[in-house]
Tab-separated table of C-alpha atoms and ligand atoms in Angstrom:
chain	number	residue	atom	x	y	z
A	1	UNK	CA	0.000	0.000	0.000
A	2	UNK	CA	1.401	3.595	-1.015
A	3	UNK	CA	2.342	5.749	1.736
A	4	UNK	CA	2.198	9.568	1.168
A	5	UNK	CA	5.205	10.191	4.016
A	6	UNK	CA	5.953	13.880	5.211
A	7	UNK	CA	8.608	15.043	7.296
A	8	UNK	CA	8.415	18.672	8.372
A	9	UNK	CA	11.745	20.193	9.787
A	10	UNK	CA	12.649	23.301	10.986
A	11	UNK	CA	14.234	24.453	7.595
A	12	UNK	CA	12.283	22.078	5.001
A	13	UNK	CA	9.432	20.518	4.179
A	14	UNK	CA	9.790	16.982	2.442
A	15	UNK	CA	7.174	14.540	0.762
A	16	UNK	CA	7.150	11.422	-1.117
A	17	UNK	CA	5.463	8.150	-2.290
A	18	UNK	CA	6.788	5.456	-0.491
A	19	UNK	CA	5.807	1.922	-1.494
A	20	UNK	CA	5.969	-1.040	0.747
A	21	UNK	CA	9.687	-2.061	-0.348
A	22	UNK	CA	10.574	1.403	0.679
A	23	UNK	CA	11.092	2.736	-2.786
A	24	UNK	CA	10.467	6.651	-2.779
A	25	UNK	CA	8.876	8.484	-5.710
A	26	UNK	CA	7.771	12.034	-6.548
A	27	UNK	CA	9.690	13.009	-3.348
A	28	UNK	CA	9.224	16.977	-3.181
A	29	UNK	CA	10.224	19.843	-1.106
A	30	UNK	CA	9.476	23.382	0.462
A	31	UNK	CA	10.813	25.880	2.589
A	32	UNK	CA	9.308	25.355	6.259
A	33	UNK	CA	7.186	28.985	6.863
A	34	UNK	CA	9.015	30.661	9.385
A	35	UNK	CA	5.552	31.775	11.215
A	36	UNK	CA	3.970	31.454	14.658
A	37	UNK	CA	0.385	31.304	12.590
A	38	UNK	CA	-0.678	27.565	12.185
A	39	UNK	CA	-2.322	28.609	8.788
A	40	UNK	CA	1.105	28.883	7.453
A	41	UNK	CA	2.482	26.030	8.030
A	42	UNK	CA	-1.305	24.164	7.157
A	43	UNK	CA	-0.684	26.166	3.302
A	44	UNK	CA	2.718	25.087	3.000
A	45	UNK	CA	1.828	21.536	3.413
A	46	UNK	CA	-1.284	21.500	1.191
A	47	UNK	CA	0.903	22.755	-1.485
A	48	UNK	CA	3.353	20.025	-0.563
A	49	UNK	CA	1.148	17.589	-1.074
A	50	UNK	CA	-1.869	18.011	-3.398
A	51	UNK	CA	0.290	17.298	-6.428
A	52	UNK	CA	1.018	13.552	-5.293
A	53	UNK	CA	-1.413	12.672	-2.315
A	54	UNK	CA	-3.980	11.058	-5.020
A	55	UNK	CA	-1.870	8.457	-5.504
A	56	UNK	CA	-1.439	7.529	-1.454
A	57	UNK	CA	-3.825	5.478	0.367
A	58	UNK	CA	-2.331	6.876	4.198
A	59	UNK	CA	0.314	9.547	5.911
A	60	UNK	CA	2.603	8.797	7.974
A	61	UNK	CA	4.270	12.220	9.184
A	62	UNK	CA	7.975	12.921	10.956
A	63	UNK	CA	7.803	16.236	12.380
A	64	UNK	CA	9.840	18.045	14.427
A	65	UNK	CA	8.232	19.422	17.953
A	66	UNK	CA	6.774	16.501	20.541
A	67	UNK	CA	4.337	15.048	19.092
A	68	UNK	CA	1.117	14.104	21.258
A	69	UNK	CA	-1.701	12.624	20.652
A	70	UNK	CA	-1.592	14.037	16.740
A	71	UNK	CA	-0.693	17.277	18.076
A	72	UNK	CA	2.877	19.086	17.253
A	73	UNK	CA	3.915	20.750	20.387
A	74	UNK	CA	7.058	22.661	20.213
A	75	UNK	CA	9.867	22.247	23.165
A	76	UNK	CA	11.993	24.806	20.881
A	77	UNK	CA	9.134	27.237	18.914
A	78	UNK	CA	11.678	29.183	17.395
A	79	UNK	CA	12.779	26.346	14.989
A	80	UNK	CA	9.754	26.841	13.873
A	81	UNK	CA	9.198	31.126	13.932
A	82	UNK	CA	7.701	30.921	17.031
A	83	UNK	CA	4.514	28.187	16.373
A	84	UNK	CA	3.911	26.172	19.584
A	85	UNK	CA	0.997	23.926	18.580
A	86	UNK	CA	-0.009	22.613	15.472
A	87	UNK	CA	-2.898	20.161	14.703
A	88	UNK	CA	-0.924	17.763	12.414
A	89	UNK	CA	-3.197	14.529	12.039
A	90	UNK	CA	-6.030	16.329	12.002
A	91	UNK	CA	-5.202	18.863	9.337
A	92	UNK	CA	-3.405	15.900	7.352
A	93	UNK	CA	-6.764	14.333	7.569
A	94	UNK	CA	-8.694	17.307	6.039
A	95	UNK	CA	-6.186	17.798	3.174
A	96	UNK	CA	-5.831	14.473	1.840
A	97	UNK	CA	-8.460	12.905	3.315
A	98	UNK	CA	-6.490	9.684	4.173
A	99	UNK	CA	-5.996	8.054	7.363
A	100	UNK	CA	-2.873	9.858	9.137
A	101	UNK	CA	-0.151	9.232	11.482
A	102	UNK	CA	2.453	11.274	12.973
A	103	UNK	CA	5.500	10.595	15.304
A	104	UNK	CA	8.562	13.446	16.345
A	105	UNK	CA	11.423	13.426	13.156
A	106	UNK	CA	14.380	11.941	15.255
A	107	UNK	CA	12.235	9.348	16.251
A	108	UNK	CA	10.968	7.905	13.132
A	109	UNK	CA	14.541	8.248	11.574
A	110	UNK	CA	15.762	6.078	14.366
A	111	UNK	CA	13.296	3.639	13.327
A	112	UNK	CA	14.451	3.534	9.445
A	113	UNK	CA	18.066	3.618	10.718
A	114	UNK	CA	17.554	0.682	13.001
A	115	UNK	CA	15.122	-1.405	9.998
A	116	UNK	CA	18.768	-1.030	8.310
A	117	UNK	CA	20.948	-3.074	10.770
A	118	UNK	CA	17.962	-4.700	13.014
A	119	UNK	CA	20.607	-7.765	11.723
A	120	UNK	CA	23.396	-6.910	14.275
A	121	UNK	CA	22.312	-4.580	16.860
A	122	UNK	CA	19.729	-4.056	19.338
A	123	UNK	CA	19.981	-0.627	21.306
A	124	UNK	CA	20.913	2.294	19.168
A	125	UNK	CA	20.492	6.043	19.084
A	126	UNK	CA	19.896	8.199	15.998
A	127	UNK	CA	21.033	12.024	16.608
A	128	UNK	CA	20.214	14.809	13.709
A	129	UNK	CA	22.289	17.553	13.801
A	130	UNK	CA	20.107	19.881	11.608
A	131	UNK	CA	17.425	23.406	12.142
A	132	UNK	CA	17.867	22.004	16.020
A	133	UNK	CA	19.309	18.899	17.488
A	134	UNK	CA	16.690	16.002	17.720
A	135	UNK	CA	17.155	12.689	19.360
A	136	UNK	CA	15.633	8.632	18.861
A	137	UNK	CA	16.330	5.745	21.086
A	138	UNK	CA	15.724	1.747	20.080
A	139	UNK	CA	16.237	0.062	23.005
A	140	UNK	CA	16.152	-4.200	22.943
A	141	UNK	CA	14.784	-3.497	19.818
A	142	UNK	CA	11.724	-1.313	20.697
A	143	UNK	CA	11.475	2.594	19.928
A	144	UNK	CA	11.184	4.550	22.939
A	145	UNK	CA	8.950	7.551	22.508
A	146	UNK	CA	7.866	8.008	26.167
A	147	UNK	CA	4.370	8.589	28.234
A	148	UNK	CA	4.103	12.177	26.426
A	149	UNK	CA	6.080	11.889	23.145
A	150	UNK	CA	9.359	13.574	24.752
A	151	UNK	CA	11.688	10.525	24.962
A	152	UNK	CA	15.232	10.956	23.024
A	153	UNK	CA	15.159	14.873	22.856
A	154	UNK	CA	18.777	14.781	23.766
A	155	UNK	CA	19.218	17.994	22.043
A	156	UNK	CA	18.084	19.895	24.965
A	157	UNK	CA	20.296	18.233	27.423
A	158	UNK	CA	22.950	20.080	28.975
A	159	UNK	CA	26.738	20.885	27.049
A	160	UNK	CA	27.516	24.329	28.742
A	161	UNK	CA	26.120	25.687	31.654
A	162	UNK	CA	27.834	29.038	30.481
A	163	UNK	CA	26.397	28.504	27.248
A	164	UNK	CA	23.750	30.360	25.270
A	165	UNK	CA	20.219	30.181	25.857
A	166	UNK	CA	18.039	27.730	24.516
A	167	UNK	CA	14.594	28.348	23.100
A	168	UNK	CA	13.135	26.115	24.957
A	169	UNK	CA	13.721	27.998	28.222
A	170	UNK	CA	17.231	26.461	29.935
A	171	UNK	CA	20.492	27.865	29.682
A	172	UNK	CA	23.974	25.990	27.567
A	173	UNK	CA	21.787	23.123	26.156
A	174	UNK	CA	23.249	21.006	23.227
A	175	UNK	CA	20.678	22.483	20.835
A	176	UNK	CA	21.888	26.266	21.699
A	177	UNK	CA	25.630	25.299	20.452
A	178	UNK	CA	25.750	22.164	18.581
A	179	UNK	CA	22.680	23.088	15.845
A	180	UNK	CA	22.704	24.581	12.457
A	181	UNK	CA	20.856	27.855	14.165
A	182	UNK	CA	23.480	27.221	16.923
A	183	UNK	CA	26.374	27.812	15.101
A	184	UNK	CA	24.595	30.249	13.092
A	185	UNK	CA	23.608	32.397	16.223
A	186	UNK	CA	27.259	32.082	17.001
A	187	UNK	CA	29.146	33.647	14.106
A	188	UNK	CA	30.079	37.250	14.361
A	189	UNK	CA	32.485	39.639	12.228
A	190	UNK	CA	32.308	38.569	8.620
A	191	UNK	CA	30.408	35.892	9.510
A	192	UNK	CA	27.473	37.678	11.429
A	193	UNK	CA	24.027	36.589	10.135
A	194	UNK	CA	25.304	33.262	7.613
A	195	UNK	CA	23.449	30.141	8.120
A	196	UNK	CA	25.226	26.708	8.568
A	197	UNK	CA	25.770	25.687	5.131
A	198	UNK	CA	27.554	28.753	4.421
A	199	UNK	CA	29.457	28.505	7.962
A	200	UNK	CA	30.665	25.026	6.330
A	201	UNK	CA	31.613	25.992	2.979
A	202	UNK	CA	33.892	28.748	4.748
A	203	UNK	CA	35.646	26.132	6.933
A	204	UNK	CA	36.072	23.837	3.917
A	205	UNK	CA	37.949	27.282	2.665
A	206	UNK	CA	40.004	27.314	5.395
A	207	UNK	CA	38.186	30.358	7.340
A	208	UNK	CA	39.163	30.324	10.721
A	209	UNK	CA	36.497	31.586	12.559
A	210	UNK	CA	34.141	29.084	10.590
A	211	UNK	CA	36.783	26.641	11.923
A	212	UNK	CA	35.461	26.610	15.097
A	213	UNK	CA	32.358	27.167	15.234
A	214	UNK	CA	32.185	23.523	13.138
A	215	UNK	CA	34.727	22.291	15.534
A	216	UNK	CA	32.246	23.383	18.417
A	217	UNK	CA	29.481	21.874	17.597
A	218	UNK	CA	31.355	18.554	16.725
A	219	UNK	CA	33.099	18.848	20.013
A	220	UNK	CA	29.378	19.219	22.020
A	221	UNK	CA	27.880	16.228	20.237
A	222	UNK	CA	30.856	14.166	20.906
A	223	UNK	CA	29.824	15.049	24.431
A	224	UNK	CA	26.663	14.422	23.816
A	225	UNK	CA	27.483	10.551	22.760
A	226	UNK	CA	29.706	10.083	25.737
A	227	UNK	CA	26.668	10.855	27.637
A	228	UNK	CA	23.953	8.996	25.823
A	229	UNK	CA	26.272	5.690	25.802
A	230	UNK	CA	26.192	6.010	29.671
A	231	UNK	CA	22.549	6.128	29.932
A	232	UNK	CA	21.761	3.648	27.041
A	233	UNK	CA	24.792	1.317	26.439
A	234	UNK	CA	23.885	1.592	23.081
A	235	UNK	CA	25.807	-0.446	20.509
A	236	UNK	CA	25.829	2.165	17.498
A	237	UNK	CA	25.069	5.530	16.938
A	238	UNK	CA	23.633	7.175	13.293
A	239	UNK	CA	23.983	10.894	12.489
A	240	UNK	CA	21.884	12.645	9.992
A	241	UNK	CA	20.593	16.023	9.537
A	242	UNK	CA	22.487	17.830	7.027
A	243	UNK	CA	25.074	19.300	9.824
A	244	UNK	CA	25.271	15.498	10.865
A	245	UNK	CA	26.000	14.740	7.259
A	246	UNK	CA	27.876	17.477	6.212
A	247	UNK	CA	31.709	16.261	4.891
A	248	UNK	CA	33.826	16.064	7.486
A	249	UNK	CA	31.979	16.584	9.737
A	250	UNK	CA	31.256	12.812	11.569
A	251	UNK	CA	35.034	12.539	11.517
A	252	UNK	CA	35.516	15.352	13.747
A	253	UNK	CA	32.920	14.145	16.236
A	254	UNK	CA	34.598	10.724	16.090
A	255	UNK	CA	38.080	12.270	16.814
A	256	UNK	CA	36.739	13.849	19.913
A	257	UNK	CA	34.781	10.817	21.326
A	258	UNK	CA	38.161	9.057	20.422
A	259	UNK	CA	40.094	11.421	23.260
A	260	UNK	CA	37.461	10.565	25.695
A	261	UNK	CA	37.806	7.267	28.168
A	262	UNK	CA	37.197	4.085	26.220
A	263	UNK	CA	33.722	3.514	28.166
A	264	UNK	CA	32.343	5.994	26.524
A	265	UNK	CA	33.482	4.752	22.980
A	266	UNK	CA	30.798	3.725	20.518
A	267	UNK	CA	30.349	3.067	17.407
A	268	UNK	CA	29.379	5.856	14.907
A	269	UNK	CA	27.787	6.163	11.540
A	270	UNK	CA	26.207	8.470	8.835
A	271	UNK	CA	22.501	7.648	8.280
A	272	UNK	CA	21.987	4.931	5.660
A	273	UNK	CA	18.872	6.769	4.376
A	274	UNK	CA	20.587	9.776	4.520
A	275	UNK	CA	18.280	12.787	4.418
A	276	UNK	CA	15.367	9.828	3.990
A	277	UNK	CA	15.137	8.866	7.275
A	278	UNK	CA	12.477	10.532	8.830
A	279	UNK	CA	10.347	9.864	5.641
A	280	UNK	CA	10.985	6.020	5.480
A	281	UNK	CA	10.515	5.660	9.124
A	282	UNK	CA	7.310	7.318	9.250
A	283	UNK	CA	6.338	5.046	6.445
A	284	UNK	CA	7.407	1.934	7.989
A	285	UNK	CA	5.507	2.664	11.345
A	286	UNK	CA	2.356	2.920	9.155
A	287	UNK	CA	3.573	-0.313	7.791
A	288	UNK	CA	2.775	-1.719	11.443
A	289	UNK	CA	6.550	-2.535	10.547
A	290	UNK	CA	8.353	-3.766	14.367
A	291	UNK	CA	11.360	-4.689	12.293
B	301	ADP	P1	15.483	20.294	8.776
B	301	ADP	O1	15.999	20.812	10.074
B	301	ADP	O2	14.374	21.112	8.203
B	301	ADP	O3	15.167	18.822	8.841
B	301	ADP	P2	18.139	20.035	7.516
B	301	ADP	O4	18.434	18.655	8.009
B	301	ADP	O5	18.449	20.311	6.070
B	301	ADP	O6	16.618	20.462	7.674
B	301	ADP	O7	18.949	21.053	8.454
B	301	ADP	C1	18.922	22.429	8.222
B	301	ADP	C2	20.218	23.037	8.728
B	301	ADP	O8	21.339	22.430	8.039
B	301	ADP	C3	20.332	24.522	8.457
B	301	ADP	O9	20.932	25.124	9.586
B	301	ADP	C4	21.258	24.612	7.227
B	301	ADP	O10	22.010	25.832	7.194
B	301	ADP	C5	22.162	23.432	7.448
B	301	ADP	N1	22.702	22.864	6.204
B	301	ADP	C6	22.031	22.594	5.053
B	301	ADP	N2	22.860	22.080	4.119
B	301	ADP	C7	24.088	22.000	4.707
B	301	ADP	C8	25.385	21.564	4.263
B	301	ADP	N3	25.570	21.103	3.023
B	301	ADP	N4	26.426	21.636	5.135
B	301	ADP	C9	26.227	22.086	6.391
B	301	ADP	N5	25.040	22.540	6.857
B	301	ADP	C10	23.997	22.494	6.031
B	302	BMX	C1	14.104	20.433	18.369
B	302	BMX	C2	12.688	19.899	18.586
B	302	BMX	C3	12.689	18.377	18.377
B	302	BMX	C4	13.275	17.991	17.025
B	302	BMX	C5	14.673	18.598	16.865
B	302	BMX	C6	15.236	18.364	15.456
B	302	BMX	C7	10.898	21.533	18.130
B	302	BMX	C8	10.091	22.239	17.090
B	302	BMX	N1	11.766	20.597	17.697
B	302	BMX	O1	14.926	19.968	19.396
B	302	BMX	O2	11.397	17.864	18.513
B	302	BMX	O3	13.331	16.585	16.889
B	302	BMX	O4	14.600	20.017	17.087
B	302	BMX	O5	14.368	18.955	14.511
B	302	BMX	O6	10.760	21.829	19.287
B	302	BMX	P1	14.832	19.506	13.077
B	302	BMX	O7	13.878	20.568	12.712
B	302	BMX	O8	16.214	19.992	13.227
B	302	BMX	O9	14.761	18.324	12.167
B	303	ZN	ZN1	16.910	23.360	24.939
């Protein structure tokens, strides 16, 4: 059965057929509306969708923000220009008129990641580095998503209490350094008002300043790692996002796990499905897929 699978980030809007082997057609994208007025975002995604929904029988949505009982509810609203709460099944529902599900981004991709090596491992973590920093546990093979949807936000655990302030209220969390807005927010001089992907370019030009801000954030989610292998024991973790998959980057988060004790050592890699992963793994949940 074709799945019409969405997954609404911070900076982008994706959508795509996705058939039952996981093949993806007419994939499509669109700027996320940076607005706090639901309407936006409810436009955006009709537009997203109208021109390939015909062909789905069901939705299956990653979105960024908790997501409760259909309901997007932001822990960081200015990912999302300041939106808080969004009705996402329901207005899924009225615009394609197909049944609809909808699960946080990080977690679904941690479901596609783990479908991929389900094989060899049991408890893993999936960590995108992307708009924010967004988090998925599988643990003895089960996703965790929690009593209220919350589970695996990792991005808004703590990396500096010095540090900036989050938007989701605390001070120094991961999110507020490690993030594409983080190391946005960051840059000053020359630099003062780029976005990541320019930040990166700069480093790969040798541009000091872009330097480290790259080397920050690599450094906090190293951190970050270290930490979620002492809570999980996990045997892998996957990195996507397209900071998480930017070149060069994984490689400098490995090289600063690598100085750390050898407990906290685990094994890293860049998400199989790429920037896919929130899309498949919505899909496969409406699959009913457990492996
Ligand atoms: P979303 O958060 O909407 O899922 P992305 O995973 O594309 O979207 O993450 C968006 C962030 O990634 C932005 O901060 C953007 O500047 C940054 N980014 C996009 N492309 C690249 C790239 N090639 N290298 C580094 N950063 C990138
Ligand atoms: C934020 C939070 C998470 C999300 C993560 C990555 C909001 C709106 N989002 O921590 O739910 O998983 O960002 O999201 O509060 P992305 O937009 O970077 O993909
Ligand atoms: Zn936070």
């Amino acid at each position: 059965m074709t799945t019409l699978a969405i997954d609404i980030g911070g900076t982008k809007l994706a959508a795509a057929l996705v058939d039952n082997d996981l093949a993806i057609r007419l994939r499509r994208e669109l700027p996320t509306p940076a607005s706090k007025t639901p309407e936006a975002l409810r436009e955006a995604l009709k537009a997203l969708v109208e021109p390939i929904q015909h062909q789905a029988r069901r939705v299956a949505i990653a979105s960024t923000g908790i997501i409760r009982e259909g309901n997007l509810l932001a822990i960081n609203p200015q990912n999302l220009g300041g939106l808080l709460h969004f009705p996402l099944v329901q207005t899924l529902e009225e615009i394609a008129g197909l049944p609809t599900l909808a699960i946080n981004d990080a977690q679904a991709a941690a479901w596609a990641e783990y479908h991929a090596i389900a094989d060899e491992i049991e408890d893993m973590v999936f960590l995108t580095v992307s708009t924010g920093v967004g988090g998925g546990v599988v643990s003895n093979g089960r996703l965790v998503t929690g009593s209220g949807g919350l589970a695996g936000h990792l991005g808004h655990t703590l990396a500096d209490p010095n540090g900036p302030v989050c938007g989701c209220g605390r001070v120094g969390c991961v999110e507020a350094i490690a993030s594409g807005r983080g190391i946005s927010a960051a840059a000053q001089g020359h630099l003062a008002g780029c976005d990541a992907k320019t930040i990166f370019a700069r480093a790969a030009e040798g541009d000091e300043q872009a330097c480290t801000l790259v080397q920050r954030s690599a450094q906090v989610l190293a951190r970050l790692i270290a930490d979620t292998k002492a809570v999980t024991d996990c045997q892998r973790v996957v990195i996507g996002g397209s900071v998480g998959l930017a070149e060069g980057y994984l490689s400098q988060v490995r090289a600063y796990l690598t100085q750390m004790p050898a407990v906290y050592h685990v094994e890293l890699s860049a998400a199989h499905y790429r920037h896919d992963a929130g899309l498949l793994g919505a899909a496969l949940l409406a699959q009913g897929d457990k492996k």
